[in-house]
Structure formats: structure tokens, C-alpha cells
mmCIF file of C-alpha atoms and ligand atoms in Angstrom:
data_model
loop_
_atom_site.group_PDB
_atom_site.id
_atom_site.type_symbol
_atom_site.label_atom_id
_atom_site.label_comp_id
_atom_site.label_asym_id
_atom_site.label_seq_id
_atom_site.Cartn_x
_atom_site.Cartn_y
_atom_site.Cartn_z
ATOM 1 C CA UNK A 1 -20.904 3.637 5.276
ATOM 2 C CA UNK A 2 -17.787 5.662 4.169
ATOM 3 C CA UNK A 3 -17.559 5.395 0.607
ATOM 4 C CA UNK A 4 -14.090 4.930 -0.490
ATOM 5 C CA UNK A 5 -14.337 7.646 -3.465
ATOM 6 C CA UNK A 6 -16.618 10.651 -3.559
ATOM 7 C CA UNK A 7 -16.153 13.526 -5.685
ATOM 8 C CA UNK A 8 -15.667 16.929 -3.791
ATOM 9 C CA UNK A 9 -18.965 19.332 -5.479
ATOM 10 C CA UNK A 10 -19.233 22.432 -3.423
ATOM 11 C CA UNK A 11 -21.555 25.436 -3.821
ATOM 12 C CA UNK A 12 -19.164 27.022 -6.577
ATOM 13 C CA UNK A 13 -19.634 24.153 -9.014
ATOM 14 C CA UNK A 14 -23.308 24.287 -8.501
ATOM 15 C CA UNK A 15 -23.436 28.196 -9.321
ATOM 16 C CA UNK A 16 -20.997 27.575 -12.127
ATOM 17 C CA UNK A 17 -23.216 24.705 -13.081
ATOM 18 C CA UNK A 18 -26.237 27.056 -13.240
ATOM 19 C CA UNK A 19 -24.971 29.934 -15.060
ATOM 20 C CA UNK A 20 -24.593 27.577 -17.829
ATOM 21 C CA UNK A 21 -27.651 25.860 -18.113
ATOM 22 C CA UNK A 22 -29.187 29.360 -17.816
ATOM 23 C CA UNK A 23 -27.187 30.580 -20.432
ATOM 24 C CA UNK A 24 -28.467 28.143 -22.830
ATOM 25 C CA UNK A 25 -25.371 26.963 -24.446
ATOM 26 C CA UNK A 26 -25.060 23.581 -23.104
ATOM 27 C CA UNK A 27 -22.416 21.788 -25.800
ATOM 28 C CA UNK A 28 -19.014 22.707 -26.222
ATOM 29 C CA UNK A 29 -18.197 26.297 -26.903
ATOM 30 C CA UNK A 30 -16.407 28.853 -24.802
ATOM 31 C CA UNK A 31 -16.048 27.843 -21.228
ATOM 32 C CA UNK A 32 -14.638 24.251 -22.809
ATOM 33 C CA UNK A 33 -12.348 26.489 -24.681
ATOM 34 C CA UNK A 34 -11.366 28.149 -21.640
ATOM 35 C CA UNK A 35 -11.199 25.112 -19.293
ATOM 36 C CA UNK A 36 -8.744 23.951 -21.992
ATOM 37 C CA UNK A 37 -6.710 27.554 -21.561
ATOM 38 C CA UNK A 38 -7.004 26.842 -17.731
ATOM 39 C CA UNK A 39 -5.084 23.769 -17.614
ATOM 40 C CA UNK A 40 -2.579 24.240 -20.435
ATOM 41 C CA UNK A 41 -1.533 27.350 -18.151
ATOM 42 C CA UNK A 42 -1.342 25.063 -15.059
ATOM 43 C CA UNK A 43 1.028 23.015 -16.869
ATOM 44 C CA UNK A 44 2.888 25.027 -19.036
ATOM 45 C CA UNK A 45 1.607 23.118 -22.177
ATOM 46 C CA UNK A 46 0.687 25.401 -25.745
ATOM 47 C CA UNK A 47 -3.106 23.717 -25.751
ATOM 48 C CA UNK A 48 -5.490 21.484 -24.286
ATOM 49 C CA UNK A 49 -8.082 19.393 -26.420
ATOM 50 C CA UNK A 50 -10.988 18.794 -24.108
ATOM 51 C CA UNK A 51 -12.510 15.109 -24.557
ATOM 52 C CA UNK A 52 -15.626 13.362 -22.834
ATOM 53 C CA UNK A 53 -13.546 10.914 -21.092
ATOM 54 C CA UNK A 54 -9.992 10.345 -19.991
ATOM 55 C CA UNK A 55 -9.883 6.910 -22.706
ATOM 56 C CA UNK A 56 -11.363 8.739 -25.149
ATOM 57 C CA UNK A 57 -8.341 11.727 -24.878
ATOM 58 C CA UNK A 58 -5.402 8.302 -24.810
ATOM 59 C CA UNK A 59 -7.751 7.070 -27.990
ATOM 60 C CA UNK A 60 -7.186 10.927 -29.794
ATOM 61 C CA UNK A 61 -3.544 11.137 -28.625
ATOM 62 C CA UNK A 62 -2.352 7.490 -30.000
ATOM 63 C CA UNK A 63 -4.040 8.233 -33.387
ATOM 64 C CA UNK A 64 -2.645 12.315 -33.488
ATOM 65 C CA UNK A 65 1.009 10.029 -32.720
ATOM 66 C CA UNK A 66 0.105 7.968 -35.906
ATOM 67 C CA UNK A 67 -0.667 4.619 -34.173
ATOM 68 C CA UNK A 68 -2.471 2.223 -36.387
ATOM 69 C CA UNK A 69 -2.344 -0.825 -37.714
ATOM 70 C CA UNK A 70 0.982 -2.722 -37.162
ATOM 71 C CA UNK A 71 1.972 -0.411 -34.348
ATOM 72 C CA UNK A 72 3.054 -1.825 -31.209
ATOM 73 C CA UNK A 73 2.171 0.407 -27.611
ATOM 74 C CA UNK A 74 4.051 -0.387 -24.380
ATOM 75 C CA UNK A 75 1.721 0.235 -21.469
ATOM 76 C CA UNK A 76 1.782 -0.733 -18.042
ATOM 77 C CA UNK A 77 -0.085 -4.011 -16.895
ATOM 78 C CA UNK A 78 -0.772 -3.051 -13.722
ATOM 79 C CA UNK A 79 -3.660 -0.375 -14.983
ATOM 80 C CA UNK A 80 -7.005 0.016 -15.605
ATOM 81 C CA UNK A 81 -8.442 -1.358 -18.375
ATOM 82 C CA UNK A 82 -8.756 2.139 -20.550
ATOM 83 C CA UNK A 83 -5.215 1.773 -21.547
ATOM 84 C CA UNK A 84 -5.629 -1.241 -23.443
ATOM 85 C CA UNK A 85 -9.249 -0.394 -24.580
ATOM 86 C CA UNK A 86 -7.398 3.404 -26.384
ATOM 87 C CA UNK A 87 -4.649 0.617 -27.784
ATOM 88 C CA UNK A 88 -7.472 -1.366 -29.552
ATOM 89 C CA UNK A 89 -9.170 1.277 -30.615
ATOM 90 C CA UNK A 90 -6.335 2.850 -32.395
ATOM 91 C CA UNK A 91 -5.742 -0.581 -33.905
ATOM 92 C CA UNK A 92 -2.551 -0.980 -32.570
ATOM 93 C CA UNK A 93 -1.599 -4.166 -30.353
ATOM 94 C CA UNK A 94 -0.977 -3.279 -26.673
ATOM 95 C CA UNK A 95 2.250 -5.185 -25.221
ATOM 96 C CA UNK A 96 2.385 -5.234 -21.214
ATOM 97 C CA UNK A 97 5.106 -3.972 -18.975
ATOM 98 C CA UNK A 98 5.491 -4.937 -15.808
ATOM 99 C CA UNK A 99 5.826 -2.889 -12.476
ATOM 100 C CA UNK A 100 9.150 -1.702 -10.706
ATOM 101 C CA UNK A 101 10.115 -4.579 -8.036
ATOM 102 C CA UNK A 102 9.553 -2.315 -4.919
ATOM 103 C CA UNK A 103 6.241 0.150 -6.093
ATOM 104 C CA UNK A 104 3.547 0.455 -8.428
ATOM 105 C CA UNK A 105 4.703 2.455 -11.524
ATOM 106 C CA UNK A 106 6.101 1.163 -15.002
ATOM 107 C CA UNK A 107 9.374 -0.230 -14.795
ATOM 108 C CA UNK A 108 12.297 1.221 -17.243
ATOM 109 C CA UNK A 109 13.894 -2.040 -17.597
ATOM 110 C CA UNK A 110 11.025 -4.354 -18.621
ATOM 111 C CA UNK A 111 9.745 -1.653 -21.303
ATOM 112 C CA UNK A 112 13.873 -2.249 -22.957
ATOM 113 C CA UNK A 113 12.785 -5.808 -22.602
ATOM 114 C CA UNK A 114 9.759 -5.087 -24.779
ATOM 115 C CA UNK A 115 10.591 -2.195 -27.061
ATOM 116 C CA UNK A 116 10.460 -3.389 -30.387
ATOM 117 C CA UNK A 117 11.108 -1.554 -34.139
ATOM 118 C CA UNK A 118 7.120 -1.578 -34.475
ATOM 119 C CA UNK A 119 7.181 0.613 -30.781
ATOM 120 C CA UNK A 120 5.217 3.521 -31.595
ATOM 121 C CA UNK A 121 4.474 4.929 -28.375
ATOM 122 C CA UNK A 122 4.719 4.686 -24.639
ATOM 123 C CA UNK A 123 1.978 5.243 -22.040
ATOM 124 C CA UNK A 124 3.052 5.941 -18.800
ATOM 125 C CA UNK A 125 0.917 6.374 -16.007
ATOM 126 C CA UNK A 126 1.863 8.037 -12.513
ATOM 127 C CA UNK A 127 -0.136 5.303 -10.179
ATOM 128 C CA UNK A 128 -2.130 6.569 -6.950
ATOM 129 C CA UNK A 129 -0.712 10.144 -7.472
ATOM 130 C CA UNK A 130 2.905 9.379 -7.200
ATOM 131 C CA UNK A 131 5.388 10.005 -10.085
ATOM 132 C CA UNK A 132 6.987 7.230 -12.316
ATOM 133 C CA UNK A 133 10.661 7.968 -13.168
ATOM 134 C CA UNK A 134 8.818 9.347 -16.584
ATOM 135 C CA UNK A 135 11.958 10.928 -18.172
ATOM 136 C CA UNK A 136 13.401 7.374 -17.906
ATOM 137 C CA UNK A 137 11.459 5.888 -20.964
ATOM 138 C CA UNK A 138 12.694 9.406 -23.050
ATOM 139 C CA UNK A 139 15.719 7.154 -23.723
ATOM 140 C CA UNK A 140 13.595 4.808 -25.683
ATOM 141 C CA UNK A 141 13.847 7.711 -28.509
ATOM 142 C CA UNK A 142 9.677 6.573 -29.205
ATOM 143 C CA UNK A 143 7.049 8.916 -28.025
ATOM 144 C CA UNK A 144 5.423 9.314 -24.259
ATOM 145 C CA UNK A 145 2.319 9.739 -23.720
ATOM 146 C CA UNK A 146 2.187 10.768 -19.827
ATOM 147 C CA UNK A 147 -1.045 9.425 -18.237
ATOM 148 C CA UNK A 148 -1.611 12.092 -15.305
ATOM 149 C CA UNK A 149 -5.228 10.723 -14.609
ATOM 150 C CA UNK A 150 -4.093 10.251 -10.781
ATOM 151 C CA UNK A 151 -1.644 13.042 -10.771
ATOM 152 C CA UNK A 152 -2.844 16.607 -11.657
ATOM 153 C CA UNK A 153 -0.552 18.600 -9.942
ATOM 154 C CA UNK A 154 1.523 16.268 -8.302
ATOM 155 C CA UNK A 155 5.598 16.690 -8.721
ATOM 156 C CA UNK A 156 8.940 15.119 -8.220
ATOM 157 C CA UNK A 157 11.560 16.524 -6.946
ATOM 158 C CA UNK A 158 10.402 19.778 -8.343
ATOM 159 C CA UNK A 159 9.433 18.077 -11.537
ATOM 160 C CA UNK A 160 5.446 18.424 -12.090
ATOM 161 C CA UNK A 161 3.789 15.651 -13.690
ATOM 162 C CA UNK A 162 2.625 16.228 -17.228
ATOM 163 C CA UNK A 163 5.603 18.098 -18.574
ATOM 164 C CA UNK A 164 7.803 15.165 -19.624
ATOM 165 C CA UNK A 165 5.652 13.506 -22.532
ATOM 166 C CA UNK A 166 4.931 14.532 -25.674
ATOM 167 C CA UNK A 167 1.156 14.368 -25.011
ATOM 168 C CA UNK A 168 0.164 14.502 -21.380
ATOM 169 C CA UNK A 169 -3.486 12.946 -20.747
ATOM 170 C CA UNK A 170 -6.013 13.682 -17.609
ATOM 171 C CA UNK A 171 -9.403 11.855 -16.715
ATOM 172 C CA UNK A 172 -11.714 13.867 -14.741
ATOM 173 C CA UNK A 173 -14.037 11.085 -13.772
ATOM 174 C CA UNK A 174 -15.864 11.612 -10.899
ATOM 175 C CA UNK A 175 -13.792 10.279 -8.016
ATOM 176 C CA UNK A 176 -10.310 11.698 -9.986
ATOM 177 C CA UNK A 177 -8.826 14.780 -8.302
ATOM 178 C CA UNK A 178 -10.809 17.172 -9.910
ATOM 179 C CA UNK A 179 -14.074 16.327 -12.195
ATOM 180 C CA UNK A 180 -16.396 17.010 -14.587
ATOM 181 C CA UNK A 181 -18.456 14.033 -14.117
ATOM 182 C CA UNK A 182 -17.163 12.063 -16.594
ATOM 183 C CA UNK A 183 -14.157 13.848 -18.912
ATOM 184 C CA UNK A 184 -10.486 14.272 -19.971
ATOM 185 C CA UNK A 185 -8.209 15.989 -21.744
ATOM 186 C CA UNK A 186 -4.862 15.694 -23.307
ATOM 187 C CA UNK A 187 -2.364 18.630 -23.690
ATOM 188 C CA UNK A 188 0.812 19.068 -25.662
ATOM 189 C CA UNK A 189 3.625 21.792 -26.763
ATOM 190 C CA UNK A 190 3.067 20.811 -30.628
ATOM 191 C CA UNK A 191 0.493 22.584 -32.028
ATOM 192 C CA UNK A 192 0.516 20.036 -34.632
ATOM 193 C CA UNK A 193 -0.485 17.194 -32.084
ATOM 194 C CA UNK A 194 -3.267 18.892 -30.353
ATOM 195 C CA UNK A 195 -4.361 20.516 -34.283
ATOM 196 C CA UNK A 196 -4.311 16.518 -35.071
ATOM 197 C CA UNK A 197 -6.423 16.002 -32.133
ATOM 198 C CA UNK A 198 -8.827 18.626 -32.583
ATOM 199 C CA UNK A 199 -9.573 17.615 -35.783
ATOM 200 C CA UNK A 200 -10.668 14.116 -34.787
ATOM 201 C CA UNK A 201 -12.342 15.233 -31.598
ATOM 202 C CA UNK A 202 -15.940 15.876 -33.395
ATOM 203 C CA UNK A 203 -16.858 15.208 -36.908
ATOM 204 C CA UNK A 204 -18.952 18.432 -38.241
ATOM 205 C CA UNK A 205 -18.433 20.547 -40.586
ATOM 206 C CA UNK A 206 -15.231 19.321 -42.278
ATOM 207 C CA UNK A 207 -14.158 19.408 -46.302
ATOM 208 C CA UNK A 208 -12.736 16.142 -46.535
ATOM 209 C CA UNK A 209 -14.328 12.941 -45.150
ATOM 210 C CA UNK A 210 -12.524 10.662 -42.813
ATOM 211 C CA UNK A 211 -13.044 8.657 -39.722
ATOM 212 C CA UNK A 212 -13.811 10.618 -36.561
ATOM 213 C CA UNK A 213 -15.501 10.904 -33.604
ATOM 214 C CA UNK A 214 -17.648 12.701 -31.134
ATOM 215 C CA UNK A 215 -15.734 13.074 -27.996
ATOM 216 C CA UNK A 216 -16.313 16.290 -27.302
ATOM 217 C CA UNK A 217 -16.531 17.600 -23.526
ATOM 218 C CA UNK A 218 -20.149 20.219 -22.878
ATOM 219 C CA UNK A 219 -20.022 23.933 -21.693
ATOM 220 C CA UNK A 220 -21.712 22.668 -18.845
ATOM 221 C CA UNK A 221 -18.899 20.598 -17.976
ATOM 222 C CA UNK A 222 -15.902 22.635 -18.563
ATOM 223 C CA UNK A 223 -17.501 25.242 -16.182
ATOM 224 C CA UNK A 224 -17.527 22.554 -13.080
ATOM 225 C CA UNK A 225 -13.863 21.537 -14.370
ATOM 226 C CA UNK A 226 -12.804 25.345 -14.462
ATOM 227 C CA UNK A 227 -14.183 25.946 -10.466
ATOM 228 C CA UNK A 228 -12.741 22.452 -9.663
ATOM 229 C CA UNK A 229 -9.137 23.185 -10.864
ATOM 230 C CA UNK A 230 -9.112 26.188 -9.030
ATOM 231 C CA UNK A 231 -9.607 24.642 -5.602
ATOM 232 C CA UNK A 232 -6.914 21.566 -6.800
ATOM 233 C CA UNK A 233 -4.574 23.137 -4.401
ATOM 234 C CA UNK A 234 -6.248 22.742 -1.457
ATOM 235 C CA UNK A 235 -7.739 19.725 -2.504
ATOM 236 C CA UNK A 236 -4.389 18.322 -2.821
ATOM 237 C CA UNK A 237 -2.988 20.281 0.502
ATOM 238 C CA UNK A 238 -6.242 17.568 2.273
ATOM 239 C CA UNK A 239 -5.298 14.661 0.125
ATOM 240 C CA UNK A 240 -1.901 15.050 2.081
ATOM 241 C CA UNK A 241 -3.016 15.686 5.286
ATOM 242 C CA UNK A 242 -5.531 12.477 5.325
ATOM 243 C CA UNK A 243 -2.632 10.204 3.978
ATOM 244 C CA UNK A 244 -0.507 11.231 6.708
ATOM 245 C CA UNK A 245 -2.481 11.117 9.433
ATOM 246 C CA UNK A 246 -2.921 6.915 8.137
ATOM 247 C CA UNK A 247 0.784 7.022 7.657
ATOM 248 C CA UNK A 248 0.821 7.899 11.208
ATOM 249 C CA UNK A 249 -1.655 5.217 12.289
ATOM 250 C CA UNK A 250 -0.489 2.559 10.159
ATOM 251 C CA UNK A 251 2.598 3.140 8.935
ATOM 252 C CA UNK A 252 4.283 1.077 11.599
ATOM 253 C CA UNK A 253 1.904 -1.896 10.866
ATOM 254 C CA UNK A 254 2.423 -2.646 7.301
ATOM 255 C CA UNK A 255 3.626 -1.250 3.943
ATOM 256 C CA UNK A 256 2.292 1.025 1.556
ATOM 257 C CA UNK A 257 2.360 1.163 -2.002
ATOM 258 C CA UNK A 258 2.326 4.306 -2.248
ATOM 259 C CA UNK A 259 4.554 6.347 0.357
ATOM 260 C CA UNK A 260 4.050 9.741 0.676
ATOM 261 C CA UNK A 261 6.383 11.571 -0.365
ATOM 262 C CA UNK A 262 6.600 15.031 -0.782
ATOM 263 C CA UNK A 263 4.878 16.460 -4.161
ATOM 264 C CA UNK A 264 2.989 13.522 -4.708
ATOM 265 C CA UNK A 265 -0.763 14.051 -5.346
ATOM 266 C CA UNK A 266 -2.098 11.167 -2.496
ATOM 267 C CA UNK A 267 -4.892 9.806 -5.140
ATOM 268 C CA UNK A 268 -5.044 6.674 -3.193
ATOM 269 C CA UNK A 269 -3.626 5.240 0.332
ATOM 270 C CA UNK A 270 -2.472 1.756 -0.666
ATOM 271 C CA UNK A 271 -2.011 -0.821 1.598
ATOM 272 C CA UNK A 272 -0.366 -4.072 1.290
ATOM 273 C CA UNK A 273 -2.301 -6.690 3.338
ATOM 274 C CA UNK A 274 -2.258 -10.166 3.138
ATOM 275 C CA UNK A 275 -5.545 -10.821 1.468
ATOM 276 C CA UNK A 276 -7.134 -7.980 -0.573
ATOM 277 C CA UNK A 277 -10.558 -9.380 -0.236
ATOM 278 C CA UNK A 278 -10.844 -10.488 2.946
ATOM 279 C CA UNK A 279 -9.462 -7.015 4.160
ATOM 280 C CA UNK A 280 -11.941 -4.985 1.959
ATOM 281 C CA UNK A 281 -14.641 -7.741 3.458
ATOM 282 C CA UNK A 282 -13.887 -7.192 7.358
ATOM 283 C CA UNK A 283 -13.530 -3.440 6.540
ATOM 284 C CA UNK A 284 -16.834 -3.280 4.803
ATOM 285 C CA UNK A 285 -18.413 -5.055 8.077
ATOM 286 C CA UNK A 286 -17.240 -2.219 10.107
ATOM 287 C CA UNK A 287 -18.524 0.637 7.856
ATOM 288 C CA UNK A 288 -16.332 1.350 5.811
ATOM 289 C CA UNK A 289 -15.840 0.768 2.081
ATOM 290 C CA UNK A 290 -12.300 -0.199 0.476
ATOM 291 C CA UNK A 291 -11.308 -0.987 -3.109
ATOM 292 C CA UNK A 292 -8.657 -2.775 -4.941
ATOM 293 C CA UNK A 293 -6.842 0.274 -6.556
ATOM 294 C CA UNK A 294 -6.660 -1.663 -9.819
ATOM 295 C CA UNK A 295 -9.579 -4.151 -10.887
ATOM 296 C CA UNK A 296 -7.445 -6.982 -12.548
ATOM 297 C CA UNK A 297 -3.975 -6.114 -14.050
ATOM 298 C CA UNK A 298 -4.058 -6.418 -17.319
ATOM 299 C CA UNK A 299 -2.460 -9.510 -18.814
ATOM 300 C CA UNK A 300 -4.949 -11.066 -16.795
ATOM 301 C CA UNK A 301 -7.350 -10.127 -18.925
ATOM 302 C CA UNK A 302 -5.811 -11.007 -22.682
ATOM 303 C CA UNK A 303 -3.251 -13.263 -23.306
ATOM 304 C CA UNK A 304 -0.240 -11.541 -22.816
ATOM 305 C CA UNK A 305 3.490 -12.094 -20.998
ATOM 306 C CA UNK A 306 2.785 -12.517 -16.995
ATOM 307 C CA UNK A 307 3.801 -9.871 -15.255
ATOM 308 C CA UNK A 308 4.933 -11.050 -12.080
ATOM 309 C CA UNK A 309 5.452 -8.106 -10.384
ATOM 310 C CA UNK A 310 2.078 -6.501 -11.132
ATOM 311 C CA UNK A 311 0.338 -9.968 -10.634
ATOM 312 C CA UNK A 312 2.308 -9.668 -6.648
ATOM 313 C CA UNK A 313 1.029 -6.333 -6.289
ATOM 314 C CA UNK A 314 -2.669 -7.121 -7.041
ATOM 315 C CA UNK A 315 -2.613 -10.526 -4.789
ATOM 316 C CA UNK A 316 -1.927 -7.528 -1.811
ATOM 317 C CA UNK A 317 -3.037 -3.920 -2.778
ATOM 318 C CA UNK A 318 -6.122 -2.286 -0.743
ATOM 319 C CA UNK A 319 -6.868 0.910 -0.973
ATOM 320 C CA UNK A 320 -8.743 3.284 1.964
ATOM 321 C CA UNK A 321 -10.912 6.187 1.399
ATOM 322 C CA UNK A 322 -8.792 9.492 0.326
ATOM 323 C CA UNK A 323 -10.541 12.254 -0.883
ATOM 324 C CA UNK A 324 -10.950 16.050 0.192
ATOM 325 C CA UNK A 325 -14.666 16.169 1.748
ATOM 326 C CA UNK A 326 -13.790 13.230 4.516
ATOM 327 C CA UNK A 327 -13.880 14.837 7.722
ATOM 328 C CA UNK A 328 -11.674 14.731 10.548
ATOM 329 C CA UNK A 329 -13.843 12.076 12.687
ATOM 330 C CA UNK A 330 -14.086 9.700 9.127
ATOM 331 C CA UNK A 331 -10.764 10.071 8.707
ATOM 332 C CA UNK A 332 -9.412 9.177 12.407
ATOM 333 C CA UNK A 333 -12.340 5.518 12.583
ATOM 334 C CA UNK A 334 -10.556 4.863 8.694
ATOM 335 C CA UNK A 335 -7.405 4.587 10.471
ATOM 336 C CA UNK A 336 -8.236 2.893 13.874
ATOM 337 C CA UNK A 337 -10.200 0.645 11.858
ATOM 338 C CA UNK A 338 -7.661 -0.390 8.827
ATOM 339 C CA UNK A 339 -5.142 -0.861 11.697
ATOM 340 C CA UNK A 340 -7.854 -3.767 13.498
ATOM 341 C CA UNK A 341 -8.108 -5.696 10.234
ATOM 342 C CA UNK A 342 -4.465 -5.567 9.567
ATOM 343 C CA UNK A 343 -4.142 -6.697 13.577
ATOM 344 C CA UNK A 344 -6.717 -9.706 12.833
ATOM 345 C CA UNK A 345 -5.377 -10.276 9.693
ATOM 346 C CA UNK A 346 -2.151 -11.186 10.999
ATOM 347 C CA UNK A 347 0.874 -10.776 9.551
ATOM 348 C CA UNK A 348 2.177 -7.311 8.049
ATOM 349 C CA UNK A 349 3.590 -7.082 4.855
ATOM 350 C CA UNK A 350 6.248 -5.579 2.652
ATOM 351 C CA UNK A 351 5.402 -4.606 -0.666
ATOM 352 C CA UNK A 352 8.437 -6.602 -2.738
ATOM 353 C CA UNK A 353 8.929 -10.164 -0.425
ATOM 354 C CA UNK A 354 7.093 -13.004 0.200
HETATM 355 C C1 LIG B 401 -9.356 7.077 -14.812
HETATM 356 C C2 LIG B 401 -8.193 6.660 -15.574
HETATM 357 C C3 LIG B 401 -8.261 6.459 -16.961
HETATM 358 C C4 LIG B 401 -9.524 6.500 -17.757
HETATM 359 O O1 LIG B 401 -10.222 7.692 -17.695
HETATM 360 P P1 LIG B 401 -11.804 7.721 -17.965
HETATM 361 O O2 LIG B 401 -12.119 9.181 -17.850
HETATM 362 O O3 LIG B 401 -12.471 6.888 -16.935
HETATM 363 O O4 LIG B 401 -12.044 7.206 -19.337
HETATM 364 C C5 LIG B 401 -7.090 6.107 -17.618
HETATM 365 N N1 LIG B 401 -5.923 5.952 -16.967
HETATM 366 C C6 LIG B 401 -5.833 6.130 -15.643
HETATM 367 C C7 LIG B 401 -4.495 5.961 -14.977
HETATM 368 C C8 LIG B 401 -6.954 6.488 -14.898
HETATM 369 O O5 LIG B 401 -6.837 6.649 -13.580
#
């Protein structure tokens, strides 16, 4: 079976891996600090605050914003489920926004349609690697937080992801483009945000008493994250390669929601197919495993405003396997076998009509 996500561990992660455990210090210390250094450089940010999991740094950077009680967050419905999971943990009520008409990203318009006086912050994700007009919400006047989970080191137009909001947040789960295992980060350019943050990451050794947490990220880790984020370029250079060669092979057979273009980071190849499970069903039968991109969009899952353009996207979106250590031969039966299903499937599809 091809797995549709496996992370890429080579022999440098293992020897980084090793020199900590040797050295003892296991919990967070230097090489977190310097993990932290590592990718505030990489995106021009003052500091990093390292976290044990990509929710846990949206949880730290909605409460370093001030969300609480009464607040109101716009995120995307067509997400994963950590979004709203960081909104109720913060207290604050999560109100949905649906997708743009013709891709996968947050739509400007609907979040004006939702924006309220209790609006205390925006989360906007770039979906599948590919940027969302990000800037856009800045005329809002309310805080971003820029979800680059999917999108280390992806740009647009020039524009890299994670330098537009005011707190930028990565997940390095295991099948995100680099990883720790499980982990995340957010990074800023106020020192009083990521201070904020720091302060609530773990709970030791404080004068005052008030509620934190323990989210920090270990030594051990920060030293896979640091050899991973140095071989992010040429993971990303494969990531591209793989998409285009199924751009190539399929490209003429049905639409994707994510095109490729250039700059983006290629987290996922997204198809649009009639029938989601089917597809991932015949697929499966033939070796190889596909995924819906996103488990349920969200105002599926609490009562919320429909979101018709999110609920379109999940009725079609399959995703193939995309990630660095496929080889050529994997990657070439992917494509000749996505494009049978879509031929017995019948019927190729555009993303926006019916
Ligand atoms: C993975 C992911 C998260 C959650 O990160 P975890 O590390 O799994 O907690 C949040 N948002 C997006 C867009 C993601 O891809």
C-alpha cells in the first residue's frame, strides 16, 4: 500500500535524535531555544515560542491577543477541527467563514459578512500549501493570526507565507512539511506577543499565580525540527516535482483544488472527483491510500451558518499521496492509477459548478 502521508526521517534526524538522548537533557532547554532562533530567521520574525502541538501554539496566540470570554474569532469552515478546538479553549465563540467560490482558502468577502464589534481576531489558514490572499483580511483593522501549518516556506508572488499576521502559527505533526512528531510553534515581530506567550507556555517557577499550561516542545524534539528545516528546501523542490508530474497526468482529466502555482508549498494534490468516497474506495483497491484533505468542514460539526461553498468542496475533494520520500515508480502508478478511477468514475469535474 502507498500511504497517502509519511513523514520524511532520514539518517540526520536519527543522529540528531541521538545526540540528545545521549546528552541527557531530554525537556526543553537549548536546542528548543535554538529551533525557535532557526525558524524566526527563516521568516524574518523577532521570536519563536516552541509549543507541543500546532493547536496548542493557535490556543497560546488567541489568549497572548486577549481572546476570552465574549470575544468573537472568524475562522475558516473548511478546516480541521484544531481551529475551533484553540477558539473554545480560549473561551471565545468561533464564527465560520466560508471558502472563496473557485478554491479552498478563506474568502475576504464572507469574513465582512461576519465581522462583528466583538471580532477579536482572524485565523487564516493557507490550505494544501497554497497562499490565501492573507493581506486581504488586514483591512478588517482586527488581528491575523496566519495559520502556516501547510505552508512553511511557501510564497506568493514573492510574498512568503507567515509574514503578513501578527502571529504566524506552524504544526509540525508528523505528515506536515517538516516534523517533530507531534509540535508547533507560533512566531511574531512583538516581543510583547511572544513574551505573552512564553509566559503561558509552562507553568513553573512564576511569582504570581494564574492559569497556564504545559505546552512545552522537548530538546529531543527541537533537534529533529532543527535537521528537518534545514532540508525544507529540497523537500519542497520534491513536493513540486511530484505535483507536477500528476498535473501532467491528470490535469487534463479533472480539476484541482489546489493548482500549482509557482511558490506554493504542494502540501496536498487535491482532486475534485465526483464522489470522494467511492474514489478513495476504488483507489484503496488498487494499492493505494487517499484521504479527504479535510475530515468534515466545520459547521458540520456545531451549529453554525452553512457554508455552502466549503460544504461543495468537501462533497468533491480527494487528496493523493504528496510527500518527499515517494519514489519515482510510486509516484508514476499514483498517477496512472488516479487517472483510471477518475476514467471509471465518469464524469470530470470543475471545482466551482455543478
Ligand atoms: C495540522 C494543522 C493544525 C493543527 O496542528 P496540530 O499540530 O495537529 O495540533 C492546525 N491547522 C492546520 C491548517 C493544520 O494543518
Amino acid at each position: 500500500m502507498i500511504a497517502h502521508s509519511r513523514p520524511t526521517i532520514e539518517s540526520d534526524d536519527i543522529a540528531a535524535a541521538n545526540r540528545v538522548l545521549a546528552s541527557g537533557y531530554l525537556a526543553q532547554d537549548r536546542e528548543v531555544r535554538a529551533f525557535e532562533e532557526d525558524v524566526a530567521a527563516l521568516l524574518h520574525l523577532r521570536g519563536g515560542v516552541a509549543t507541543n502541538s500546532g493547536t496548542a501554539a493557535l490556543h497560546l496566540a488567541l489568549l497572548a491577543l486577549g481572546v476570552g470570554q465574549g470575544a468573537e474569532v472568524l475562522i475558516p469552515s473548511y478546516a480541521c477541527a484544531a481551529l475551533l478546538h484553540a477558539v473554545h479553549l480560549a473561551g471565545a465563540r468561533a464564527c465560520l467563514v466560508d471558502s472563496v467560490t473557485d478554491g479552498v482558502n478563506m474568502s475576504v468577502d464572507d469574513a465582512a459578512r461576519r465581522v462583528s464589534p466583538a471580532t477579536r481576531a482572524i485565523v487564516v489558514p493557507h490550505l494544501f500549501g497554497t497562499m490565501a490572499e492573507v493581506w486581504a483580511f488586514r483591512r478588517f483593522g482586527i488581528p491575523i493570526i496566519e495559520n502556516c501549518a501547510q505552508a512553511l516556506g511557501a510564497t506568493f508572488q514573492g510574498w512568503p507565507a507567515g509574514e503578513t499576521g501578527d502571529i504566524t502559527v506552524l504544526s509540525f505533526y508528523a505528515t506536515k512539511l517538516i516534523t517533530t512528531g507531534e509540535g508547533g510553534m507560533l512566531l511574531s515581530r512583538s516581543s510583547g506577543l511572544l513574551d505573552e506567550a512564553r509566559d503561558l507556555r509552562d507553568y513553573d517557577k512564576r511569582a504570581n499565580y494564574r492559569l497556564r499550561f504545559n505546552y512545552k516542545l522537548t530538546d529531543l524534539q527541537a533537534a529533529i525540527g532543527r535537521t528537518q528545516l534545514r532540508k525544507l528546501p529540497r523537500f519542497l523542490d520534491r513536493r513540486r516535482e511530484i505535483a507536477r508530474s500528476y498535473q501532467a497526468e491528470l490535469g487534463n482529466l479533472t480539476a484541482t483544488y489546489a493548482p500549482i502555482r509557482d511558490g506554493d508549498a504542494c502540501y496536498r494534490y487535491v482532486l475534485a472527483v465526483p464522489d470522494p468516497e467511492t474514489f478513495i474506495r476504488n483507489m484503496a483497491a488498487t494499492g493505494v491510500e487517499c484521504a479527504r484533505p479535510v475530515h468534515r468542514p466545520l459547521h458540520e460539526l456545531v451549529r453554525s451558518n452553512v457554508c455552502p461553498n466549503a460544504a461543495r468542496t468537501y462533497q468533491r475533494a480527494a487528496s493523493l499521496p504528496l510527500y518527499p520520500s515517494l519514489t519515482e515508480t510510486q509516484v508514476r502508478s499514483v498517477g496512472i492509477l488516479a487517472a483510471q478511477a477518475l476514467h471509471s468514475s465518469k464524469g470530470s469535474m470543475a471545482p466551482g459548478g455543478c
